[in-house]
Amino acid sequence: MTKSTEDQPASVPVTAQQAGDTLSRWDWVERAVWTDRMLTALSEGVKGNVWFRMIDKVYSERNLQAAYAKVAGNDGAPGVDRITVDEFGLHLDLNLKKLIDGLMTDTYRPLEIRRVMIPKPGTNEQRPLGIPTVRDRVVQAAVLQVIEPVFEREFAPHSYGFRPGLGCKDALRLVNDLLDSGYCHVVDVDLKSYFDTIPHEPLLARLRERIADGRVLALIERFLTAGIMTEWETYVPEKGAPQGAVLSPLLSNIYLNPLDHLMADQGFQMVRYADDFVILCRSAEDAERALTVVRDWTAQAGLTVHPTKTRIVDIRQAGFDFLGYRFQTVRNGRIRHWPRRKSLTKLKDTLREKTQRNNGRSLSVIIQQVNVSLRGWFAYFQHSYKPTFKYLDSWIRKRLRSILRKRSGRRGCGRGRDHHTWTNDFFINAGLYNLQAQHHVAVQSCHR
């Protein structure tokens, strides 16, 4: 039998320094799977760009142990078998042995996925979330650790969602830089129910372009076609990758990767985070052409561009939302960004729950709870337009003054003389997280 390229000794760069440079790109991979030799082969390219014999790496004990550690770190609700992460971990050795035996003998089969509906932040809408069992999340994580580097090698640089070392802030920074460089026409694209509509066979075809291990491919297909259990029924999906499954983010990137490269090859500035993306152009004509390319490609790929949510925006005349931010031109003609309305609504709804006037907790405890929400929110939105923070600080103090006003036997919201009774400094001394002050510190740090 001819050995696959990854099983043959990989060529080693001339110097140790070069080897270090080659491997440093892959410092995020699971080393229980990816050896230095494999990583060197990955960087230099294997024969035909196709990888063989991967199932043994999936069911290796070290890989499954590392997979469980990641699943346990994310915690999460139990699946249809009602076994929690902690309960699975109580008998970890036995449970992993069962998985190894099932994967080795090809008798392992995923259980149904429990589907629940969760609120969309800042709206009255809901979105579906699929919850696989812990055992299936462990196996999916093990598969992910094996195949992700193979596809990560080929992803376009303007794709930021669910990728190692990249995130929302990187995507937002690029959008901001392009807007500042004169790309004022924005194609704001919305793919209708993307995760639920990914066609299985074309997705599997893209996997087969790089993976030649039929058992790994069959395993992924079983995850895609695992039964979906709702409150009323159980059915087998004909398409889609359930949101909440460990493998789904990678599979979603794999399916859109050809679009990423098509847009880049045609000279368009596209910024994508999962199924949320914008294309920035210098002219209205380029924007129209970009949207036509996207519509043609998605139609051939079995996807749907949302007819009303997809639009072309001239940033000098209107704004657009992207990754929780609102981008818009302000009075002085400069482009600014701040939390979009849904993001603000979500924060305020959270704070309202913590600052109800009949709250029986002490002010110090209430402030501690409020601060948790404010710190987390500020970590993401700290680069917003300055007036955002002044407005929110004032709104939060008003909520707290209303609590104190009620406790002093008066009705209504905090107002008038309450500002003299409980001054801004009063709340600062009480330890309330001050968004304006934190924004000032963040700005100063950026300028150093």
PDB file of C-alpha atoms in Angstrom, residues 347 370-381 433:
ATOM      1  CA  LEU A 347     -27.825  46.046  27.882  1.00  0.00           C
ATOM      2  CA  VAL A 370     -24.471  46.317  37.671  1.00  0.00           C
ATOM      3  CA  ASN A 371     -20.698  46.601  37.350  1.00  0.00           C
ATOM      4  CA  VAL A 372     -20.425  43.005  36.109  1.00  0.00           C
ATOM      5  CA  SER A 373     -22.700  43.850  33.169  1.00  0.00           C
ATOM      6  CA  LEU A 374     -21.026  47.189  32.488  1.00  0.00           C
ATOM      7  CA  ARG A 375     -17.493  45.775  32.439  1.00  0.00           C
ATOM      8  CA  GLY A 376     -18.447  43.010  30.031  1.00  0.00           C
ATOM      9  CA  TRP A 377     -20.319  45.413  27.777  1.00  0.00           C
ATOM     10  CA  PHE A 378     -17.532  48.006  27.788  1.00  0.00           C
ATOM     11  CA  ALA A 379     -14.900  45.414  26.874  1.00  0.00           C
ATOM     12  CA  TYR A 380     -16.601  45.064  23.488  1.00  0.00           C
ATOM     13  CA  PHE A 381     -18.043  48.550  22.921  1.00  0.00           C
ATOM     14  CA  TYR A 433     -18.334  51.606  37.113  1.00  0.00           C
TER      15      TYR A 433
END
